[in-house]
Amino acid sequence: MTSTPPITAPPGTAPAPASAPPSRRLRLILILGGLSAFGPLSLDMYLPALPELAGEFHVPDATVQLTLTACLVGLAAGQLIAGPLSDTYGRKKPLLIGLAGYALASVLCAFAPSAEALTALRLVQGLAGAAGLVVARAMVGDLHTGKAAARFFALLMLVNGLAPILAPLIGGRLLAVTDWRGIFVVLAVIGAGLLAAAVRGLPETLPPERRSSGGVGRTLRVTRRLLGSGEFMTYALGGGFAMAALFAYISGSTFVLQNAYGMSPQSFSLAFAANAVALVAVAQLGARLLNRHTPATLMRAGFLLQLLGAALLLASVATGLGLPGVLPSLLLVVASIGLTSPNATALAMSTHPEAGGTASAVLGLLQYGMGGVAAPLAGLGGTGSAWPMAATIGGFAVLAAVVGARGTRTP
């Protein structure tokens, strides 16, 4: 089936990336990719420092994992604020406010005096950083739909896919010269850099004549319509369950691989990076496969790939295969996101193009909200066993495959 043509940008906005000059298209990809990377950057860079955090604050590992959960909750809830605001006031204003808040919150995290204070500040950091996630998706929706949107989301993974590759590596190297506080200083610098880039190089993609009015009431009506749409919810929930399995891996792997299997922080960072490389590679393969297959078909293939990885992971833990069995299984679980995320996102966004910001917000809320549930589940029962993480990944992979099997729309 042929792809749906990209939406033509109205007067006063940037042209669709496909029709823009190469330099402008590249700049847009880099900035939107950087904004889409706020989640991995905020979550992954300090993963190697989690055991150090627990030791400094004299708290259990589960308490430290709450700082990860708080950021996930903030990233989820913040999208419900920034998304509808971007439908009303345009994409750029809420984005710039969020970027400024993220940089400030990151600085405050670096000076947190306790685990409780850090947890609260991580919530604020997530709330502010959510603007980057939701606005980036909405901007793509303003310019593309259908297969074209799926290709563009896959293309963004070339940029934001570097975040999970580089973030734990940078975090591991920073720990050699500083402590966990220095990692948050680096996050503040990244936030400030993206703020400057957005001010100078990011166009407004939603002109005044396409903006909504009606305030909170309108937002609630649109949200109810989205939640009541079986088509939208199929893609949103399927993608959300798959992302929850990924967040279970993000939250649990640092403890499982280092504490249960004896990997060093540097070795863990390399393994984490290898999985992210696989994710990016599968995403680019998926973009090519869109020439012959529909987004729904590739999305379901991704769900099955994740289910296979989860089954192999559970079998590896049950039979005591150790790292030779666990690491390849985790690679499949992570790589599958390269198929599920771009296609589920494009399909969900295309169902309600008239409310791109709010649709992006609900989509992000489900993804990161489920991630906030999955993260602590992966740490239940202590960190000396891989079972909690493996069971959590397996459970969400099953849910994703079951819900995603209902996705039959093929734009």
Short mmCIF file of C-alpha atoms in Angstrom, two decimals, residues 5-406:
data_model
loop_
_atom_site.label_atom_id
_atom_site.label_comp_id
_atom_site.label_asym_id
_atom_site.label_seq_id
_atom_site.Cartn_x
_atom_site.Cartn_y
_atom_site.Cartn_z
CA PRO A 5 1.68 11.89 1.67
CA PRO A 6 3.13 14.28 4.22
CA ILE A 7 0.92 17.10 5.41
CA THR A 8 1.72 20.38 3.70
CA ALA A 9 2.78 22.97 6.22
CA PRO A 10 0.50 26.01 6.28
CA PRO A 11 1.87 29.52 5.70
CA GLY A 12 4.07 30.76 8.51
CA THR A 13 5.42 27.36 9.44
CA ALA A 14 8.39 25.29 8.37
CA PRO A 15 7.97 23.11 5.28
CA ALA A 16 7.63 19.40 5.82
CA PRO A 17 11.07 17.85 6.32
CA ALA A 18 10.88 15.94 3.05
CA SER A 19 10.53 19.22 1.09
CA ALA A 20 12.91 21.33 3.15
CA PRO A 21 16.50 22.09 2.11
CA PRO A 22 18.89 19.32 3.25
CA SER A 23 20.58 21.53 5.86
CA ARG A 24 17.26 22.56 7.37
CA ARG A 25 15.97 18.98 7.34
CA LEU A 26 19.13 17.77 9.07
CA ARG A 27 18.86 20.50 11.71
CA LEU A 28 15.24 19.58 12.37
CA ILE A 29 16.11 15.89 12.70
CA LEU A 30 18.97 16.61 15.11
CA ILE A 31 16.93 18.91 17.35
CA LEU A 32 13.81 16.74 17.40
CA GLY A 33 15.97 13.69 17.98
CA GLY A 34 17.65 15.42 20.90
CA LEU A 35 14.28 16.37 22.37
CA SER A 36 13.04 12.81 21.97
CA ALA A 37 16.13 11.65 23.87
CA PHE A 38 15.14 13.36 27.13
CA GLY A 39 13.75 10.12 28.50
CA PRO A 40 16.84 7.96 27.87
CA LEU A 41 19.18 10.78 28.90
CA SER A 42 17.38 11.41 32.18
CA LEU A 43 17.00 7.73 33.01
CA ASP A 44 20.15 6.07 31.69
CA MET A 45 23.05 8.41 32.39
CA TYR A 46 23.03 7.86 36.13
CA LEU A 47 22.21 4.14 36.05
CA PRO A 48 25.82 3.10 36.81
CA ALA A 49 25.71 5.39 39.87
CA LEU A 50 22.63 3.85 41.50
CA PRO A 51 24.62 1.53 43.79
CA GLU A 52 26.81 4.51 44.81
CA LEU A 53 23.70 6.56 45.57
CA ALA A 54 22.34 3.85 47.84
CA GLY A 55 25.64 3.73 49.70
CA GLU A 56 26.00 7.49 50.16
CA PHE A 57 22.45 8.00 51.44
CA HIS A 58 22.47 4.74 53.46
CA VAL A 59 19.19 3.57 51.98
CA PRO A 60 18.06 0.28 50.38
CA ASP A 61 18.38 -0.21 46.65
CA ALA A 62 14.59 -0.09 46.31
CA THR A 63 14.59 3.44 47.78
CA VAL A 64 17.13 4.61 45.22
CA GLN A 65 15.06 3.05 42.45
CA LEU A 66 12.25 5.41 43.49
CA THR A 67 14.32 8.27 42.05
CA LEU A 68 13.99 6.50 38.71
CA THR A 69 10.27 5.96 39.24
CA ALA A 70 9.77 9.63 40.18
CA CYS A 71 11.39 10.76 36.95
CA LEU A 72 9.25 8.33 34.96
CA VAL A 73 6.08 9.62 36.65
CA GLY A 74 7.16 13.20 35.93
CA LEU A 75 7.85 12.38 32.28
CA ALA A 76 4.37 10.85 32.06
CA ALA A 77 2.37 13.51 33.88
CA GLY A 78 4.27 16.44 32.37
CA GLN A 79 3.19 15.41 28.90
CA LEU A 80 -0.45 15.86 29.90
CA ILE A 81 0.38 19.48 30.67
CA ALA A 82 2.70 20.37 27.80
CA GLY A 83 0.77 18.50 25.10
CA PRO A 84 -2.57 20.35 25.38
CA LEU A 85 -0.74 23.64 25.93
CA SER A 86 1.08 23.10 22.64
CA ASP A 87 -2.29 22.65 20.89
CA THR A 88 -3.41 26.02 22.28
CA TYR A 89 -0.29 28.20 22.24
CA GLY A 90 1.79 26.54 19.54
CA ARG A 91 4.55 24.00 19.89
CA LYS A 92 7.48 26.25 20.68
CA LYS A 93 6.47 28.26 23.77
CA PRO A 94 5.67 25.29 26.06
CA LEU A 95 8.80 23.58 24.79
CA LEU A 96 11.13 26.45 25.69
CA ILE A 97 9.62 26.80 29.17
CA GLY A 98 10.05 23.07 29.74
CA LEU A 99 13.67 23.09 28.61
CA ALA A 100 14.53 25.95 30.94
CA GLY A 101 12.84 24.16 33.84
CA TYR A 102 14.70 20.94 33.05
CA ALA A 103 18.09 22.65 33.16
CA LEU A 104 17.27 24.29 36.51
CA ALA A 105 15.89 21.08 38.05
CA SER A 106 19.01 19.17 36.96
CA VAL A 107 21.22 21.67 38.78
CA LEU A 108 19.11 21.30 41.93
CA CYS A 109 19.34 17.49 41.68
CA ALA A 110 23.13 17.82 41.84
CA PHE A 111 22.81 19.46 45.26
CA ALA A 112 20.14 17.15 46.72
CA PRO A 113 20.90 16.51 50.42
CA SER A 114 18.97 13.24 50.76
CA ALA A 115 17.35 10.44 48.80
CA GLU A 116 13.93 11.91 49.54
CA ALA A 117 14.93 15.34 48.22
CA LEU A 118 16.48 13.79 45.12
CA THR A 119 13.28 11.81 44.49
CA ALA A 120 11.19 15.01 44.66
CA LEU A 121 13.57 16.89 42.38
CA ARG A 122 13.64 14.02 39.92
CA LEU A 123 9.85 14.34 39.71
CA VAL A 124 10.24 18.02 38.82
CA GLN A 125 12.99 17.20 36.34
CA GLY A 126 10.71 14.70 34.62
CA LEU A 127 7.76 17.11 34.55
CA ALA A 128 9.88 19.72 32.78
CA GLY A 129 11.67 17.33 30.44
CA ALA A 130 8.32 15.91 29.30
CA ALA A 131 7.84 18.99 27.12
CA GLY A 132 10.63 17.82 24.84
CA LEU A 133 9.09 14.38 24.38
CA VAL A 134 5.52 15.44 23.73
CA VAL A 135 6.31 18.42 21.50
CA ALA A 136 8.76 16.45 19.35
CA ARG A 137 6.08 13.83 18.62
CA ALA A 138 3.47 16.52 17.96
CA MET A 139 5.77 18.34 15.53
CA VAL A 140 6.30 15.15 13.53
CA GLY A 141 2.53 14.68 13.51
CA ASP A 142 2.11 18.22 12.19
CA LEU A 143 4.31 17.40 9.21
CA HIS A 144 3.75 13.69 8.46
CA THR A 145 1.22 10.91 8.79
CA GLY A 146 0.99 7.18 8.05
CA LYS A 147 4.07 5.49 6.66
CA ALA A 148 5.85 8.82 6.26
CA ALA A 149 5.48 9.45 10.00
CA ALA A 150 6.68 5.93 10.85
CA ARG A 151 9.78 6.49 8.70
CA PHE A 152 10.48 9.82 10.34
CA PHE A 153 10.09 8.40 13.85
CA ALA A 154 12.49 5.61 12.87
CA LEU A 155 14.90 8.22 11.50
CA LEU A 156 14.79 10.09 14.81
CA MET A 157 16.06 6.92 16.46
CA LEU A 158 19.36 7.47 14.69
CA VAL A 159 19.70 10.51 16.97
CA ASN A 160 17.81 9.65 20.15
CA GLY A 161 19.06 6.06 19.86
CA LEU A 162 22.51 7.43 20.64
CA ALA A 163 21.25 8.54 24.05
CA PRO A 164 20.95 5.05 25.59
CA ILE A 165 24.24 4.13 23.91
CA LEU A 166 26.21 7.13 25.14
CA ALA A 167 24.40 7.96 28.39
CA PRO A 168 25.51 4.96 30.51
CA LEU A 169 28.97 5.08 28.94
CA ILE A 170 29.31 8.76 29.81
CA GLY A 171 27.88 8.07 33.25
CA GLY A 172 30.38 5.28 33.84
CA ARG A 173 33.29 7.46 32.71
CA LEU A 174 32.11 10.43 34.78
CA LEU A 175 32.10 8.24 37.88
CA ALA A 176 35.84 7.79 37.39
CA VAL A 177 36.43 11.54 37.82
CA THR A 178 33.43 12.73 39.82
CA ASP A 179 30.45 11.37 41.75
CA TRP A 180 26.77 11.05 40.86
CA ARG A 181 26.25 14.78 41.40
CA GLY A 182 28.48 15.58 38.46
CA ILE A 183 26.21 13.51 36.23
CA PHE A 184 23.31 15.86 36.96
CA VAL A 185 25.49 18.86 36.17
CA VAL A 186 26.10 17.33 32.75
CA LEU A 187 22.34 16.84 32.30
CA ALA A 188 21.84 20.52 33.11
CA VAL A 189 24.34 21.48 30.42
CA ILE A 190 22.57 19.23 27.90
CA GLY A 191 19.22 20.84 28.75
CA ALA A 192 20.66 24.32 28.34
CA GLY A 193 22.24 23.35 25.02
CA LEU A 194 18.95 22.02 23.65
CA LEU A 195 17.22 25.19 24.83
CA ALA A 196 19.65 27.31 22.81
CA ALA A 197 19.27 25.02 19.78
CA ALA A 198 15.47 25.15 19.95
CA VAL A 199 15.44 28.95 20.21
CA ARG A 200 17.65 29.39 17.17
CA GLY A 201 16.91 26.43 14.93
CA LEU A 202 13.43 25.01 15.61
CA PRO A 203 10.49 26.38 13.59
CA GLU A 204 6.91 26.66 14.76
CA THR A 205 4.89 23.90 13.06
CA LEU A 206 1.42 24.81 14.34
CA PRO A 207 0.20 28.19 12.98
CA PRO A 208 -2.43 30.25 14.86
CA GLU A 209 -5.30 29.20 12.56
CA ARG A 210 -4.76 25.53 13.47
CA ARG A 211 -4.55 26.05 17.22
CA SER A 212 -7.36 25.04 19.52
CA SER A 213 -9.31 26.97 22.10
CA GLY A 214 -11.56 25.99 24.95
CA GLY A 215 -9.03 25.58 27.73
CA VAL A 216 -9.26 22.75 30.24
CA GLY A 217 -12.75 21.76 29.16
CA ARG A 218 -11.65 21.17 25.61
CA THR A 219 -8.62 19.19 26.78
CA LEU A 220 -10.80 16.94 28.92
CA ARG A 221 -13.25 16.34 26.05
CA VAL A 222 -10.46 15.45 23.64
CA THR A 223 -8.80 13.21 26.23
CA ARG A 224 -12.05 11.34 26.84
CA ARG A 225 -12.48 10.90 23.10
CA LEU A 226 -8.98 9.49 22.79
CA LEU A 227 -9.41 7.13 25.74
CA GLY A 228 -12.69 5.94 24.26
CA SER A 229 -11.20 5.29 20.83
CA GLY A 230 -10.53 1.58 20.45
CA GLU A 231 -8.21 2.21 17.53
CA PHE A 232 -6.08 4.79 19.34
CA MET A 233 -5.97 2.78 22.55
CA THR A 234 -4.92 -0.41 20.76
CA TYR A 235 -1.77 1.27 19.46
CA ALA A 236 -1.19 3.34 22.59
CA LEU A 237 -1.59 0.43 25.01
CA GLY A 238 0.36 -2.01 22.85
CA GLY A 239 3.23 0.43 22.55
CA GLY A 240 2.93 1.32 26.23
CA PHE A 241 3.17 -2.29 27.41
CA ALA A 242 6.21 -2.85 25.19
CA MET A 243 7.85 0.28 26.63
CA ALA A 244 7.03 -0.93 30.16
CA ALA A 245 9.06 -4.08 29.47
CA LEU A 246 11.91 -1.82 28.34
CA PHE A 247 11.66 0.27 31.52
CA ALA A 248 11.74 -2.89 33.63
CA TYR A 249 15.02 -3.70 31.91
CA ILE A 250 16.34 -0.15 32.43
CA SER A 251 15.44 -0.16 36.11
CA GLY A 252 16.49 -3.70 36.97
CA SER A 253 19.44 -4.45 34.72
CA THR A 254 21.99 -2.27 36.52
CA PHE A 255 21.43 -4.20 39.76
CA VAL A 256 20.87 -7.62 38.22
CA LEU A 257 23.86 -7.56 35.89
CA GLN A 258 26.23 -5.99 38.43
CA ASN A 259 25.04 -7.57 41.69
CA ALA A 260 23.67 -10.94 40.56
CA TYR A 261 26.06 -11.61 37.68
CA GLY A 262 29.15 -9.68 38.79
CA MET A 263 29.56 -7.25 35.89
CA SER A 264 31.59 -4.08 36.50
CA PRO A 265 30.00 -0.64 35.89
CA GLN A 266 32.08 -0.30 32.72
CA SER A 267 31.09 -3.76 31.42
CA PHE A 268 27.47 -3.05 32.21
CA SER A 269 27.70 0.22 30.25
CA LEU A 270 29.10 -1.64 27.24
CA ALA A 271 26.35 -4.26 27.37
CA PHE A 272 23.75 -1.51 27.69
CA ALA A 273 25.26 0.25 24.68
CA ALA A 274 25.23 -2.95 22.59
CA ASN A 275 21.51 -3.32 23.22
CA ALA A 276 20.90 0.28 22.17
CA VAL A 277 22.89 -0.26 18.96
CA ALA A 278 20.61 -3.21 18.20
CA LEU A 279 17.55 -1.03 18.81
CA VAL A 280 18.78 1.63 16.36
CA ALA A 281 19.70 -0.99 13.74
CA VAL A 282 16.29 -2.67 13.93
CA ALA A 283 14.56 0.72 13.68
CA GLN A 284 16.41 1.51 10.45
CA LEU A 285 15.65 -1.95 9.09
CA GLY A 286 12.01 -1.33 9.91
CA ALA A 287 12.05 1.96 8.00
CA ARG A 288 13.23 0.09 4.90
CA LEU A 289 10.67 -2.67 5.39
CA LEU A 290 7.91 -0.04 5.24
CA ASN A 291 8.39 -0.12 1.47
CA ARG A 292 6.75 -3.56 1.46
CA HIS A 293 4.87 -3.84 4.75
CA THR A 294 2.39 -1.75 6.69
CA PRO A 295 3.19 -0.07 10.04
CA ALA A 296 0.69 -2.38 11.76
CA THR A 297 2.44 -5.48 10.43
CA LEU A 298 5.86 -4.28 11.60
CA MET A 299 4.45 -3.25 14.97
CA ARG A 300 3.08 -6.75 15.55
CA ALA A 301 6.39 -8.27 14.44
CA GLY A 302 8.10 -6.17 17.09
CA PHE A 303 5.72 -7.42 19.76
CA LEU A 304 6.48 -11.02 18.80
CA LEU A 305 10.23 -10.35 18.83
CA GLN A 306 9.98 -8.91 22.34
CA LEU A 307 7.90 -11.88 23.47
CA LEU A 308 10.57 -14.24 22.13
CA GLY A 309 13.30 -12.36 24.01
CA ALA A 310 11.27 -12.43 27.22
CA ALA A 311 10.65 -16.17 26.91
CA LEU A 312 14.36 -16.83 26.35
CA LEU A 313 15.21 -14.60 29.32
CA LEU A 314 12.91 -16.54 31.64
CA ALA A 315 14.31 -19.82 30.36
CA SER A 316 17.89 -18.59 30.89
CA VAL A 317 17.17 -17.55 34.47
CA ALA A 318 15.29 -20.78 35.21
CA THR A 319 18.08 -23.01 33.87
CA GLY A 320 20.95 -20.98 35.32
CA LEU A 321 22.61 -20.20 31.98
CA GLY A 322 24.02 -16.96 33.38
CA LEU A 323 25.24 -14.11 31.18
CA PRO A 324 25.56 -16.22 27.96
CA GLY A 325 21.80 -16.71 28.07
CA VAL A 326 20.67 -13.50 29.75
CA LEU A 327 22.54 -10.97 27.59
CA PRO A 328 21.27 -12.19 24.17
CA SER A 329 17.74 -12.40 25.57
CA LEU A 330 17.86 -8.82 26.81
CA LEU A 331 19.21 -7.72 23.42
CA LEU A 332 16.10 -9.11 21.72
CA VAL A 333 13.81 -7.43 24.25
CA VAL A 334 15.44 -4.04 23.68
CA ALA A 335 15.91 -4.35 19.90
CA SER A 336 12.19 -5.05 19.44
CA ILE A 337 11.43 -1.45 20.44
CA GLY A 338 12.96 -0.41 17.11
CA LEU A 339 9.91 -1.94 15.43
CA THR A 340 7.19 -1.31 18.00
CA SER A 341 7.85 2.30 18.97
CA PRO A 342 8.01 4.13 15.59
CA ASN A 343 5.07 2.23 14.12
CA ALA A 344 2.79 2.21 17.17
CA THR A 345 3.44 5.94 17.66
CA ALA A 346 2.74 6.79 14.00
CA LEU A 347 -0.44 4.70 13.99
CA ALA A 348 -1.74 6.22 17.22
CA MET A 349 -0.95 9.80 16.17
CA SER A 350 -2.62 9.35 12.78
CA THR A 351 -5.97 8.49 14.35
CA HIS A 352 -6.55 12.06 15.63
CA PRO A 353 -4.36 14.50 13.69
CA GLU A 354 -6.58 17.44 14.67
CA ALA A 355 -5.39 17.15 18.30
CA GLY A 356 -1.75 16.22 17.87
CA GLY A 357 -0.48 17.68 21.13
CA THR A 358 -3.14 16.06 23.30
CA ALA A 359 -2.84 12.74 21.46
CA SER A 360 0.93 12.86 21.95
CA ALA A 361 0.38 13.61 25.64
CA VAL A 362 -1.97 10.67 26.21
CA LEU A 363 0.39 8.41 24.31
CA GLY A 364 3.33 9.54 26.42
CA LEU A 365 1.33 9.28 29.64
CA LEU A 366 0.51 5.66 28.95
CA GLN A 367 4.07 4.80 27.96
CA TYR A 368 5.85 6.47 30.85
CA GLY A 369 3.07 5.79 33.34
CA MET A 370 3.39 2.08 32.65
CA GLY A 371 7.14 2.48 32.88
CA GLY A 372 6.69 4.01 36.32
CA VAL A 373 4.79 0.88 37.37
CA ALA A 374 7.28 -1.50 35.80
CA ALA A 375 10.41 0.05 37.33
CA PRO A 376 9.69 -0.81 41.00
CA LEU A 377 8.23 -4.20 40.06
CA ALA A 378 11.60 -5.13 38.57
CA GLY A 379 13.21 -4.51 41.96
CA LEU A 380 10.77 -6.48 44.12
CA GLY A 381 12.32 -9.23 46.18
CA GLY A 382 15.81 -7.72 46.25
CA THR A 383 18.52 -7.29 43.64
CA GLY A 384 20.41 -10.54 44.09
CA SER A 385 18.15 -12.40 41.68
CA ALA A 386 17.17 -11.87 38.06
CA TRP A 387 13.69 -13.30 38.61
CA PRO A 388 11.80 -10.05 39.43
CA MET A 389 13.17 -8.28 36.35
CA ALA A 390 12.62 -11.29 34.09
CA ALA A 391 9.06 -11.85 35.32
CA THR A 392 8.17 -8.17 34.90
CA ILE A 393 9.59 -8.08 31.36
CA GLY A 394 7.76 -11.30 30.50
CA GLY A 395 4.43 -10.08 31.85
CA PHE A 396 4.44 -6.82 29.93
CA ALA A 397 5.69 -8.51 26.76
CA VAL A 398 2.69 -10.85 26.89
CA LEU A 399 0.31 -7.92 27.39
CA ALA A 400 1.86 -6.03 24.46
CA ALA A 401 1.53 -9.03 22.15
CA VAL A 402 -2.08 -9.67 23.14
CA VAL A 403 -3.21 -6.05 22.81
CA GLY A 404 -1.12 -5.40 19.71
CA ALA A 405 -2.68 -8.37 17.92
CA ARG A 406 -5.86 -6.28 17.65
#
